[in-house]
XYZ file of C-alpha atoms in Angstrom:
694
model
C 1.270 35.139 -21.515
C 3.964 32.433 -21.733
C 6.466 34.683 -19.984
C 3.955 35.386 -17.216
C 3.227 31.669 -16.810
C 6.965 30.939 -16.711
C 7.493 33.542 -13.992
C 4.696 32.047 -11.892
C 6.243 28.596 -12.185
C 9.661 29.929 -11.154
C 8.022 31.666 -8.218
C 6.401 28.389 -7.082
C 9.692 26.582 -7.559
C 11.519 29.023 -5.284
C 8.862 28.785 -2.609
C 8.867 24.995 -2.473
C 12.613 24.528 -2.774
C 13.330 26.505 0.408
C 10.258 26.175 2.650
C 12.142 26.690 5.924
C 14.132 29.801 4.958
C 13.059 33.344 5.656
C 10.265 34.330 3.333
C 11.356 36.376 0.365
C 9.221 39.242 -0.953
C 8.040 36.890 -3.671
C 6.969 34.245 -1.174
C 5.336 36.796 1.127
C 2.945 37.678 -1.651
C 1.617 34.112 -1.758
C -1.666 33.390 0.056
C -1.344 31.600 3.391
C -3.251 28.546 2.120
C -0.881 28.357 -0.880
C 2.229 28.337 1.338
C 0.668 25.708 3.607
C -0.115 23.495 0.620
C 3.443 23.792 -0.716
C 4.891 22.959 2.713
C 2.762 19.810 2.867
C 3.993 18.756 -0.577
C 7.599 19.095 0.578
C 6.903 16.954 3.638
C 5.347 14.298 1.382
C 8.528 14.159 -0.699
C 7.456 16.355 -3.642
C 9.659 18.934 -5.318
C 9.118 21.073 -8.387
C 11.679 20.686 -11.152
C 12.264 22.080 -14.632
C 12.184 19.871 -17.743
C 14.796 21.070 -20.248
C 13.429 18.767 -22.917
C 9.803 19.914 -22.614
C 10.679 23.419 -21.374
C 8.068 23.256 -18.657
C 7.929 22.499 -14.921
C 7.065 19.093 -13.501
C 6.640 17.543 -10.034
C 8.872 14.719 -8.746
C 8.539 12.634 -5.547
C 11.927 11.544 -4.229
C 10.342 8.824 -2.063
C 8.245 7.058 -4.699
C 10.099 8.166 -7.871
C 6.744 9.335 -9.210
C 6.625 12.309 -11.573
C 3.697 14.281 -12.986
C 3.068 17.453 -14.917
C 0.192 18.722 -12.784
C 0.535 19.834 -9.186
C -0.073 16.855 -6.845
C -3.218 16.876 -4.725
C -2.928 15.744 -1.131
C -5.864 14.128 0.601
C -7.740 12.877 -2.460
C -9.992 10.011 -1.490
C -10.095 6.478 -2.870
C -13.394 5.979 -4.699
C -13.311 2.233 -3.981
C -12.750 2.193 -0.230
C -14.378 5.594 0.406
C -16.890 6.324 -2.418
C -18.476 9.299 -0.622
C -15.146 10.922 0.238
C -15.926 11.026 3.966
C -12.282 10.485 4.897
C -10.801 12.856 2.314
C -9.177 16.081 3.422
C -10.584 19.198 1.791
C -7.824 20.905 -0.184
C -8.415 24.246 -1.834
C -7.459 24.362 -5.443
C -7.286 20.595 -5.645
C -6.472 20.162 -9.338
C -7.819 17.520 -11.603
C -9.647 14.532 -10.161
C -7.883 12.323 -12.612
C -4.488 12.846 -11.026
C -3.414 9.632 -9.274
C -2.774 10.360 -5.596
C -2.602 8.197 -2.527
C -5.357 7.818 0.072
C -5.405 9.612 3.359
C -4.382 7.418 6.242
C -7.042 7.236 8.926
C -6.175 8.407 12.405
C -6.012 6.022 15.338
C -9.138 7.556 16.863
C -11.102 6.739 13.714
C -9.774 3.180 13.666
C -10.828 2.653 17.247
C -14.363 3.596 16.292
C -14.543 1.587 13.070
C -12.515 -1.510 13.975
C -12.193 -2.956 10.494
C -9.902 -5.764 9.369
C -6.313 -5.189 10.560
C -7.374 -1.877 12.093
C -5.136 0.156 14.357
C -7.491 0.004 17.320
C -5.967 -0.814 20.654
C -7.243 -4.152 21.946
C -9.743 -4.194 24.760
C -8.674 -7.405 26.396
C -11.312 -9.069 28.487
C -10.686 -11.188 31.554
C -10.486 -14.899 30.705
C -12.798 -17.079 32.696
C -10.741 -19.551 34.691
C -12.519 -22.242 36.690
C -9.926 -22.731 39.412
C -8.419 -19.401 40.446
C -9.675 -15.830 40.910
C -6.323 -14.370 39.790
C -6.993 -11.758 37.112
C -4.577 -11.400 34.176
C -3.545 -7.826 33.560
C -2.967 -6.448 30.088
C 0.269 -4.448 29.868
C -0.242 -0.874 28.757
C 1.294 0.031 25.437
C 1.561 3.720 24.500
C -0.209 4.702 21.338
C 1.997 5.111 18.298
C 1.795 8.304 16.317
C 0.756 7.957 12.694
C 3.604 7.229 10.306
C 3.628 7.651 6.575
C 4.636 4.324 5.076
C 5.171 5.937 1.696
C 7.644 8.618 2.741
C 9.089 6.914 5.797
C 8.383 9.911 8.050
C 6.024 10.778 10.817
C 2.852 12.550 9.810
C 2.779 16.191 10.812
C -0.183 17.509 12.793
C -2.937 18.548 10.488
C -1.254 16.994 7.459
C -3.229 14.426 5.478
C -1.340 11.147 5.412
C -1.244 8.472 2.755
C -3.170 5.283 3.413
C -1.487 1.975 4.062
C -0.891 -0.204 1.051
C -3.873 -2.537 0.850
C -2.936 -6.022 -0.394
C -5.499 -7.779 -2.558
C -5.133 -11.049 -0.634
C -4.448 -11.145 3.118
C -2.814 -14.165 4.744
C -3.170 -12.994 8.342
C -5.697 -11.678 10.853
C -4.149 -9.208 13.272
C -7.475 -8.349 14.938
C -7.612 -11.610 16.909
C -6.736 -10.978 20.541
C -4.686 -13.377 22.586
C -5.906 -15.714 25.308
C -2.357 -16.701 26.303
C -1.544 -15.752 29.886
C 1.967 -15.632 31.366
C 3.762 -14.435 34.458
C 5.018 -10.893 34.065
C 8.683 -10.949 33.086
C 11.554 -8.495 33.171
C 12.938 -6.916 29.985
C 15.451 -9.134 28.203
C 19.157 -8.367 28.262
C 19.624 -8.859 24.529
C 21.743 -6.347 22.659
C 19.507 -4.177 20.436
C 19.815 -4.844 16.683
C 21.828 -2.550 14.461
C 22.311 -2.755 10.659
C 26.101 -2.553 10.946
C 26.239 -5.545 13.299
C 23.654 -7.443 11.267
C 25.705 -6.918 8.133
C 28.799 -8.294 9.874
C 26.818 -11.306 11.125
C 25.535 -11.975 7.612
C 29.043 -11.879 6.142
C 30.482 -14.201 8.780
C 27.590 -16.666 8.473
C 28.101 -16.790 4.710
C 31.790 -17.511 5.282
C 30.856 -20.294 7.710
C 28.659 -21.882 5.038
C 31.576 -21.740 2.625
C 33.882 -23.398 5.174
C 31.335 -26.191 5.586
C 31.133 -26.733 1.842
C 34.923 -26.818 1.481
C 35.371 -29.273 4.366
C 32.787 -31.689 2.951
C 34.447 -31.616 -0.458
C 38.039 -31.824 0.754
C 37.566 -34.561 3.359
C 34.787 -36.692 1.884
C 34.556 -35.636 -1.746
C 30.856 -34.751 -1.477
C 28.726 -31.647 -1.625
C 27.181 -30.712 1.744
C 23.693 -32.214 2.119
C 21.031 -29.729 1.103
C 19.595 -27.767 4.063
C 21.921 -29.596 6.484
C 23.563 -26.330 7.559
C 20.131 -24.814 8.244
C 19.096 -27.802 10.338
C 22.449 -27.609 12.132
C 21.592 -24.052 13.204
C 18.191 -25.179 14.480
C 19.569 -28.203 16.314
C 22.410 -26.213 17.895
C 20.068 -23.496 19.212
C 18.183 -26.119 21.207
C 21.355 -26.686 23.257
C 23.150 -23.371 22.852
C 23.585 -21.049 25.827
C 25.693 -18.497 23.984
C 24.874 -14.808 23.463
C 24.239 -14.857 19.708
C 20.739 -15.671 18.472
C 21.882 -17.166 15.169
C 25.335 -18.749 15.518
C 26.047 -21.301 18.288
C 28.927 -20.761 20.701
C 28.181 -22.684 23.916
C 26.902 -26.194 23.173
C 27.403 -29.532 24.863
C 28.175 -31.824 23.096
C 30.262 -30.013 20.509
C 29.573 -32.560 17.758
C 26.150 -32.058 16.217
C 24.107 -35.241 15.828
C 22.108 -33.627 13.030
C 25.116 -32.623 10.935
C 26.931 -35.916 11.610
C 23.899 -37.962 10.587
C 23.232 -36.064 7.369
C 26.847 -35.985 6.177
C 27.311 -39.665 6.991
C 24.169 -40.496 5.064
C 25.750 -39.105 1.857
C 28.888 -41.261 2.192
C 30.237 -42.755 -0.012
C 27.823 -41.117 -2.503
C 24.535 -39.280 -2.330
C 21.545 -41.424 -3.260
C 19.246 -39.505 -5.573
C 15.656 -40.104 -6.585
C 15.284 -42.737 -9.283
C 12.670 -42.827 -12.049
C 14.083 -45.199 -14.677
C 15.855 -48.555 -14.800
C 19.046 -47.195 -16.334
C 19.357 -44.617 -13.555
C 19.039 -47.373 -10.947
C 21.731 -49.422 -12.696
C 24.155 -46.479 -12.797
C 23.497 -45.616 -9.153
C 24.215 -49.183 -8.032
C 27.468 -49.265 -10.017
C 28.601 -45.890 -8.651
C 27.887 -46.941 -5.058
C 29.886 -50.170 -5.416
C 32.841 -48.353 -6.977
C 32.789 -45.557 -4.358
C 32.603 -48.003 -1.429
C 35.514 -50.051 -2.772
C 37.633 -46.957 -3.415
C 36.898 -45.513 0.017
C 37.755 -48.678 1.959
C 41.046 -48.917 0.060
C 42.059 -45.337 0.824
C 41.153 -45.283 4.533
C 42.683 -46.913 7.567
C 40.246 -49.839 7.767
C 40.618 -53.168 9.553
C 41.423 -56.231 7.422
C 37.994 -57.721 8.068
C 36.184 -54.529 7.020
C 38.335 -54.234 3.913
C 37.600 -57.840 2.987
C 33.817 -57.587 3.440
C 33.426 -54.329 1.507
C 35.677 -55.331 -1.380
C 34.030 -58.739 -1.763
C 30.479 -57.304 -1.833
C 31.457 -54.442 -4.162
C 33.217 -56.735 -6.649
C 30.360 -59.227 -6.525
C 27.894 -56.463 -7.366
C 30.023 -55.175 -10.248
C 30.331 -58.684 -11.708
C 26.563 -59.171 -11.413
C 25.961 -55.907 -13.286
C 28.257 -57.039 -16.105
C 26.549 -60.421 -16.419
C 22.883 -59.533 -16.047
C 21.452 -56.899 -18.409
C 17.796 -57.965 -18.123
C 17.212 -56.973 -14.475
C 14.337 -54.658 -13.653
C 14.471 -51.385 -11.737
C 13.205 -53.187 -8.622
C 16.026 -55.747 -8.897
C 18.622 -52.987 -8.990
C 17.091 -51.235 -6.008
C 16.933 -54.463 -3.985
C 20.575 -55.106 -4.761
C 21.485 -51.557 -3.721
C 19.673 -51.954 -0.419
C 21.506 -55.235 0.208
C 24.876 -53.630 -0.616
C 24.202 -50.740 1.765
C 23.373 -53.108 4.597
C 26.543 -55.119 4.038
C 28.961 -52.221 3.465
C 27.306 -49.402 5.394
C 28.617 -50.213 8.922
C 32.194 -50.600 7.661
C 32.065 -47.409 5.587
C 30.664 -45.533 8.582
C 33.440 -46.821 10.812
C 36.250 -45.566 8.565
C 34.544 -42.179 7.935
C 33.517 -41.472 11.529
C 36.628 -39.551 12.623
C 36.642 -37.428 9.478
C 32.965 -36.462 9.764
C 33.320 -35.688 13.460
C 36.260 -33.463 12.501
C 33.982 -31.542 10.111
C 31.387 -30.977 12.838
C 34.016 -29.917 15.384
C 35.749 -27.536 12.975
C 32.530 -25.793 11.996
C 31.534 -25.359 15.643
C 34.876 -23.818 16.661
C 34.779 -21.395 13.718
C 31.266 -20.407 14.811
C 32.514 -19.737 18.351
C 35.195 -17.399 17.010
C 32.703 -15.565 14.806
C 30.327 -15.060 17.749
C 33.195 -13.565 19.771
C 33.914 -11.073 16.967
C 30.261 -10.092 16.578
C 29.783 -9.679 20.312
C 32.898 -7.547 20.644
C 31.874 -5.272 17.769
C 28.343 -4.921 19.172
C 29.542 -4.005 22.655
C 32.000 -1.495 21.218
C 29.182 0.162 19.270
C 26.980 0.442 22.374
C 29.911 1.645 24.483
C 30.606 4.426 22.013
C 26.944 5.430 22.305
C 27.288 5.387 26.124
C 24.137 3.345 26.676
C 23.364 1.730 30.013
C 20.740 -0.890 30.716
C 17.432 0.106 32.282
C 15.980 -1.600 35.327
C 12.270 -2.073 35.902
C 10.301 -3.654 38.678
C 8.431 -6.842 37.856
C 5.425 -7.892 39.866
C 4.494 -11.497 40.440
C 1.206 -11.420 38.596
C -0.518 -12.957 35.604
C -0.736 -10.855 32.454
C -1.742 -11.454 28.887
C 1.370 -12.270 26.884
C 3.158 -9.287 25.416
C 6.111 -8.857 23.034
C 9.723 -9.114 24.149
C 11.046 -5.869 25.619
C 14.758 -5.051 25.616
C 16.463 -3.666 28.704
C 19.048 -1.772 26.656
C 17.784 1.203 24.643
C 18.498 1.147 20.931
C 21.248 3.445 19.626
C 20.614 5.858 16.796
C 20.116 3.939 13.593
C 21.868 4.669 10.280
C 19.927 5.612 7.183
C 18.238 2.777 5.309
C 16.938 3.634 1.851
C 13.467 2.533 0.800
C 12.028 2.420 -2.689
C 9.330 0.419 -4.430
C 9.583 -1.671 -7.582
C 6.021 -2.501 -8.594
C 4.735 -4.652 -5.695
C 8.134 -5.110 -4.042
C 9.538 -2.969 -1.237
C 13.322 -2.675 -1.475
C 15.413 -1.638 1.522
C 19.102 -0.918 1.022
C 21.919 -0.437 3.513
C 25.518 -0.036 2.327
C 24.717 -1.703 -0.974
C 23.033 -4.710 0.674
C 19.411 -4.892 -0.449
C 16.602 -6.923 1.072
C 13.178 -7.229 -0.519
C 9.680 -7.883 0.750
C 6.279 -7.843 -0.889
C 4.466 -4.547 -0.327
C 1.561 -6.354 1.287
C 3.910 -7.902 3.827
C 5.645 -4.549 4.284
C 2.257 -3.140 5.290
C 1.805 -6.098 7.635
C 5.153 -5.371 9.298
C 4.094 -1.767 9.759
C 0.906 -2.881 11.508
C 2.815 -5.287 13.745
C 5.261 -2.504 14.576
C 2.402 -0.201 15.558
C 0.905 -2.851 17.822
C 4.139 -4.010 19.443
C 6.860 -1.346 19.499
C 6.844 1.098 22.429
C 10.208 2.855 22.087
C 9.838 4.383 18.619
C 6.589 6.392 18.373
C 7.958 8.487 15.496
C 8.993 5.424 13.446
C 12.537 6.759 13.197
C 14.041 3.258 13.560
C 11.376 1.386 11.626
C 13.208 0.900 8.322
C 16.504 -0.124 9.903
C 14.713 -2.683 12.095
C 12.881 -4.142 9.112
C 16.213 -4.399 7.280
C 17.765 -6.259 10.221
C 14.742 -8.556 10.508
C 14.656 -9.602 6.852
C 18.437 -9.877 6.645
C 18.499 -12.228 9.656
C 16.020 -14.673 8.130
C 17.625 -14.381 4.709
C 20.994 -15.362 6.174
C 19.583 -18.139 8.356
C 17.943 -20.022 5.489
C 20.586 -19.416 2.842
C 20.665 -17.721 -0.519
C 19.954 -20.774 -2.702
C 16.859 -21.092 -4.846
C 13.952 -22.145 -2.595
C 16.435 -22.847 0.188
C 14.846 -22.846 3.631
C 11.331 -22.717 2.187
C 10.277 -25.978 3.845
C 11.751 -25.068 7.219
C 9.606 -21.929 7.433
C 6.372 -23.208 5.896
C 3.026 -22.291 7.436
C -0.472 -23.738 7.589
C -3.107 -22.574 5.080
C -5.324 -19.683 6.106
C -8.550 -21.792 6.252
C -6.891 -24.063 8.815
C -6.008 -21.119 11.044
C -9.566 -19.830 10.766
C -10.985 -23.158 11.944
C -8.409 -23.463 14.727
C -9.439 -20.068 16.036
C -13.166 -20.602 15.625
C -13.439 -24.144 16.982
C -10.497 -24.452 19.385
C -9.853 -20.882 20.490
C -6.321 -20.836 19.039
C -4.840 -17.335 19.071
C -1.106 -18.005 19.307
C 1.578 -19.638 17.123
C 4.442 -21.406 18.890
C 6.770 -21.388 15.858
C 6.444 -18.462 13.459
C 8.068 -15.187 12.448
C 6.815 -11.667 11.726
C 6.916 -12.610 8.039
C 4.794 -15.776 8.082
C 2.627 -15.393 11.205
C -1.155 -15.450 10.998
C -1.807 -13.942 14.452
C -0.087 -10.879 15.855
C 1.051 -12.910 18.869
C 3.603 -15.655 18.237
C 6.953 -17.078 19.265
C 9.957 -16.888 16.961
C 13.662 -17.655 16.913
C 15.046 -14.123 17.266
C 13.744 -12.029 20.167
C 16.125 -9.136 19.484
C 14.893 -8.396 15.958
C 11.374 -9.883 16.126
C 10.257 -8.406 19.454
C 9.532 -5.041 17.859
C 7.081 -6.837 15.538
C 5.180 -8.890 18.106
C 7.391 -11.879 18.927
C 7.210 -13.318 22.439
C 10.677 -14.851 22.019
C 11.732 -18.489 21.428
C 9.025 -20.953 22.427
C 11.382 -23.091 24.522
C 11.846 -20.007 26.741
C 8.131 -19.168 26.793
C 6.049 -20.513 29.703
C 2.328 -19.778 29.382
C -0.032 -20.542 32.250
C -3.110 -20.825 30.040
C -4.262 -20.408 26.453
C -4.818 -22.307 23.231
C -1.787 -22.727 20.954
C -0.868 -23.983 17.489
C 2.561 -25.564 16.917
C 3.993 -26.267 13.480
C 7.727 -26.584 14.229
C 10.569 -26.688 11.701
C 11.155 -30.327 10.831
C 14.276 -30.835 12.914
C 14.361 -33.947 15.122
C 16.130 -32.405 18.080
C 13.927 -29.302 18.075
C 10.714 -31.358 17.921
C 11.911 -33.579 20.770
C 12.691 -30.545 22.948
C 9.265 -29.118 22.033
C 7.491 -32.213 23.361
C 9.441 -32.030 26.626
C 8.399 -28.388 27.042
C 4.743 -29.188 26.278
C 4.562 -31.890 28.920
C 6.243 -29.721 31.555
C 3.751 -26.902 30.945
C 0.728 -29.216 30.980
C 1.969 -30.938 34.126
C 2.296 -27.812 36.260
C -0.724 -25.817 35.020
C -4.313 -26.363 36.127
C -5.605 -23.544 33.923
C -7.043 -23.847 30.423
C -4.124 -25.125 28.349
C -4.230 -26.723 24.906
C -1.631 -27.432 22.211
C -2.504 -28.526 18.672
C 0.643 -29.832 16.977
C 1.330 -30.424 13.282
C 4.355 -32.645 12.567
C 5.429 -34.802 9.604
C 4.381 -38.433 9.664
C 7.846 -39.986 9.805
C 7.400 -43.625 10.880
C 10.246 -45.482 9.184
C 11.913 -45.212 11.588
C 9.507 -43.593 14.050
C 10.850 -40.275 15.322
C 11.184 -39.901 19.116
C 9.002 -36.766 19.189
C 6.094 -38.426 17.370
C 6.376 -41.541 19.516
C 6.353 -39.525 22.737
C 3.310 -37.464 21.733
C 1.294 -40.509 20.651
C 1.965 -42.162 24.016
C 1.637 -39.015 26.161
C -0.686 -38.904 29.158
C -2.050 -35.591 27.821
C -2.982 -36.968 24.386
C -6.671 -36.289 23.639
C -6.825 -37.023 19.916
C -4.564 -37.568 16.924
C -5.164 -38.048 13.221
C -3.260 -38.130 9.943
C -3.669 -36.177 6.726
C -2.339 -38.158 3.717
C 0.517 -36.926 1.563
C -0.351 -34.849 -1.534
C -3.860 -34.255 -0.153
C -3.014 -31.122 1.795
C -0.812 -28.077 1.418
C 1.446 -25.609 3.156
C 2.144 -21.930 2.642
C 5.619 -21.281 1.315
C 8.346 -20.239 3.730
C 9.241 -17.481 1.262
C 5.682 -16.179 1.113
C 6.839 -12.623 1.861
C 8.651 -12.453 -1.486
C 7.321 -15.240 -3.728
C 4.770 -14.917 -6.508
C 1.091 -15.449 -5.854
C 0.991 -18.721 -7.788
C 3.902 -20.049 -5.696
C 2.292 -19.267 -2.344
C 1.091 -22.837 -1.680
C 2.676 -26.209 -2.353
C 1.455 -29.747 -1.767
C 2.987 -31.656 1.118
C 4.975 -34.662 -0.083
C 4.582 -36.423 3.259
C 1.684 -37.136 5.583
C 1.003 -34.758 8.466
C -0.005 -35.893 11.948
C -2.270 -33.575 13.953
C -2.016 -34.148 17.705
C -4.049 -32.601 20.525
C -2.246 -32.327 23.870
C -4.497 -30.816 26.559
C -4.831 -30.789 30.312
C -8.208 -31.462 31.927
C -9.337 -27.825 31.893
C -8.227 -27.373 28.311
C -9.993 -30.557 27.237
C -13.211 -29.390 28.862
C -13.073 -26.059 27.049
C -11.707 -27.150 23.641
C -12.553 -30.830 23.326
C -11.730 -32.225 19.858
C -15.247 -33.458 19.115
C -16.029 -35.296 15.839
C -17.777 -32.222 14.480
C -14.801 -29.973 15.170
C -12.368 -32.506 13.750
C -14.425 -32.860 10.590
C -14.410 -29.115 10.027
C -10.640 -28.999 10.577
C -10.019 -31.776 8.063
C -12.271 -30.089 5.510
C -10.247 -26.876 5.832
C -7.013 -28.820 5.414
C -7.922 -30.341 2.068
C -6.271 -28.967 -1.047
C -8.432 -26.135 -2.259
C -9.295 -25.207 -5.814
C -6.521 -22.634 -6.112
C -3.713 -23.397 -8.528
C -0.809 -25.128 -6.815
C 2.708 -25.384 -8.130
C 4.179 -28.856 -8.331
C 6.282 -29.741 -5.328
C 9.885 -28.890 -6.001
C 12.848 -30.979 -5.041
C 13.692 -28.450 -2.371
C 10.389 -29.139 -0.637
C 11.073 -32.865 -0.668
C 14.589 -32.621 0.629
C 13.703 -29.984 3.199
C 10.771 -31.794 4.735
C 11.711 -35.432 4.182
C 15.291 -36.298 5.086
C 16.428 -39.581 3.608
C 16.511 -41.638 6.838
C 12.719 -41.450 7.095
C 11.916 -43.137 3.816
C 12.832 -46.624 2.827
C 15.319 -46.627 -0.011
C 12.981 -48.366 -2.405
C 9.999 -46.110 -1.639
C 12.178 -43.011 -1.832
C 13.582 -43.936 -5.221
C 10.163 -44.887 -6.586
C 8.815 -41.484 -5.658
């Protein structure tokens, strides 16, 4: 009996190991249903192997690294989501019910009928009612995507049961909300299509540029680069940049970055840290006096500047030696006085050196962009790809994702495997990670938005490029970039949509977006996942929008200019609800302009530590780290034209509901880390004394 059983197992092994070869006499004797079942197992990644230790056959899935003794059963239903088994495929000889198998993925036709949360149904976009013009927006037609198996990374074969999408326990998005944003139809963009090889080169060069910045700060000024200053430099430069690269600047005027200059200068002669105790304040005051005196002696300063700085520094040092009974407040007052007296002279002698740092970094970036561009064009030239032309009609349409004029070349293999709840994608040894729930979200966005890859053959490589781009932009440090990519809590988005018709985010990414329509920084990588491109290049004619920009002065100022231009020239329904930090000491230009704008309908403040944000690393962080308390106040501003105000007026009832949603909920929040404070609250916007007290 054992020999007979062994022969049967060997027979099955032969039939599944070579499913595409000519049938052997042994295989021909198998029933047709048996051969079909084995073929489906091969397509799902299963193979039958022999265990030398146990001396028996077992089944192994090369895609999921799952192994089991019993023959896998395809099409077994999930008793939780489908208790009656209505969606399960009937499989003859389906083994034991206890064997853990994945769910069958529903077909698009079924989703269109059921229309559940985050379903795959194609949107039926209605015609927005506009009071002033009979022009009808037209929804662009997007071909239906064929089902794709997110577990195996392959297209589902006709008649083959497919595994269901990974269902996250908590969902931080709603992709069923349709857009009310209307734009003029636009031609496909001339961006070069993303490719893992080029993205890897860009990542390496950007990392080298960060290292150059760190070395220049240390060599010329003896300081570490201000935290997040390189990230804010990238944001500030892209406001002015006209170069071809979406990450690194190469065509900016002026060359010297105001953001980088300001932040480096603020850390000279030493970086002022947060103070909790009296002894720390005393040491900080002594270090500042010593550093200022040493710096003025070693630089080419005028006699008057040298005299003023040395006198104030020596006077402070003598006072510290005499008085040992001063309080923390006395030390901080003395430090503020010393900074006012010595600061202008220290700035004057360090100006040329800091400007040299900014100029050097910019010129290195220009050279790196030239290398990346050359390599990218060479790759496309080798593939012999030419740009496509398409006619664009002058008509209003609902906003649609960025389309590229150049077709994408064949993509290299990107490996996918899962480690518990983490999806890991590897290319040439470089691994990027994303939570499985967010991986499922990216798959949904890809289904909705991508029109050139119905078989999902380029899906994994495009996800790798997308995650790698954001990983490189915000740095590899612990919690680095988290504050620059933070998002509003889900209850706030729900109220914005319900009460104010918001269906679009002006500053988001495929990783942190709540809606499936949004603007983001990188149209080349993000367009396949729903991005409408950078907001400063996006010109809607009507719609209701939410804006929570990265906290970069220059970017926020350019945002306000764009808002006012759009509101000025549009008579359609147009509304912008903006969330910006309450920086009033000194008052930022963007906040001042919005509070005095002719389109201002309402504004209010939410106090610090009484509201929260979603982490910028939400796609990879732990559940308990998803939210953090804001360490600064947030100003909510409503900019609307007359039609938008009539439709979405910020009435007291609506405002009250919005504020209630913005309050810190009962969920457990992690304490705000230093990275959140430094990322969202640069030093110039807090008085020295208040900053040190906090």
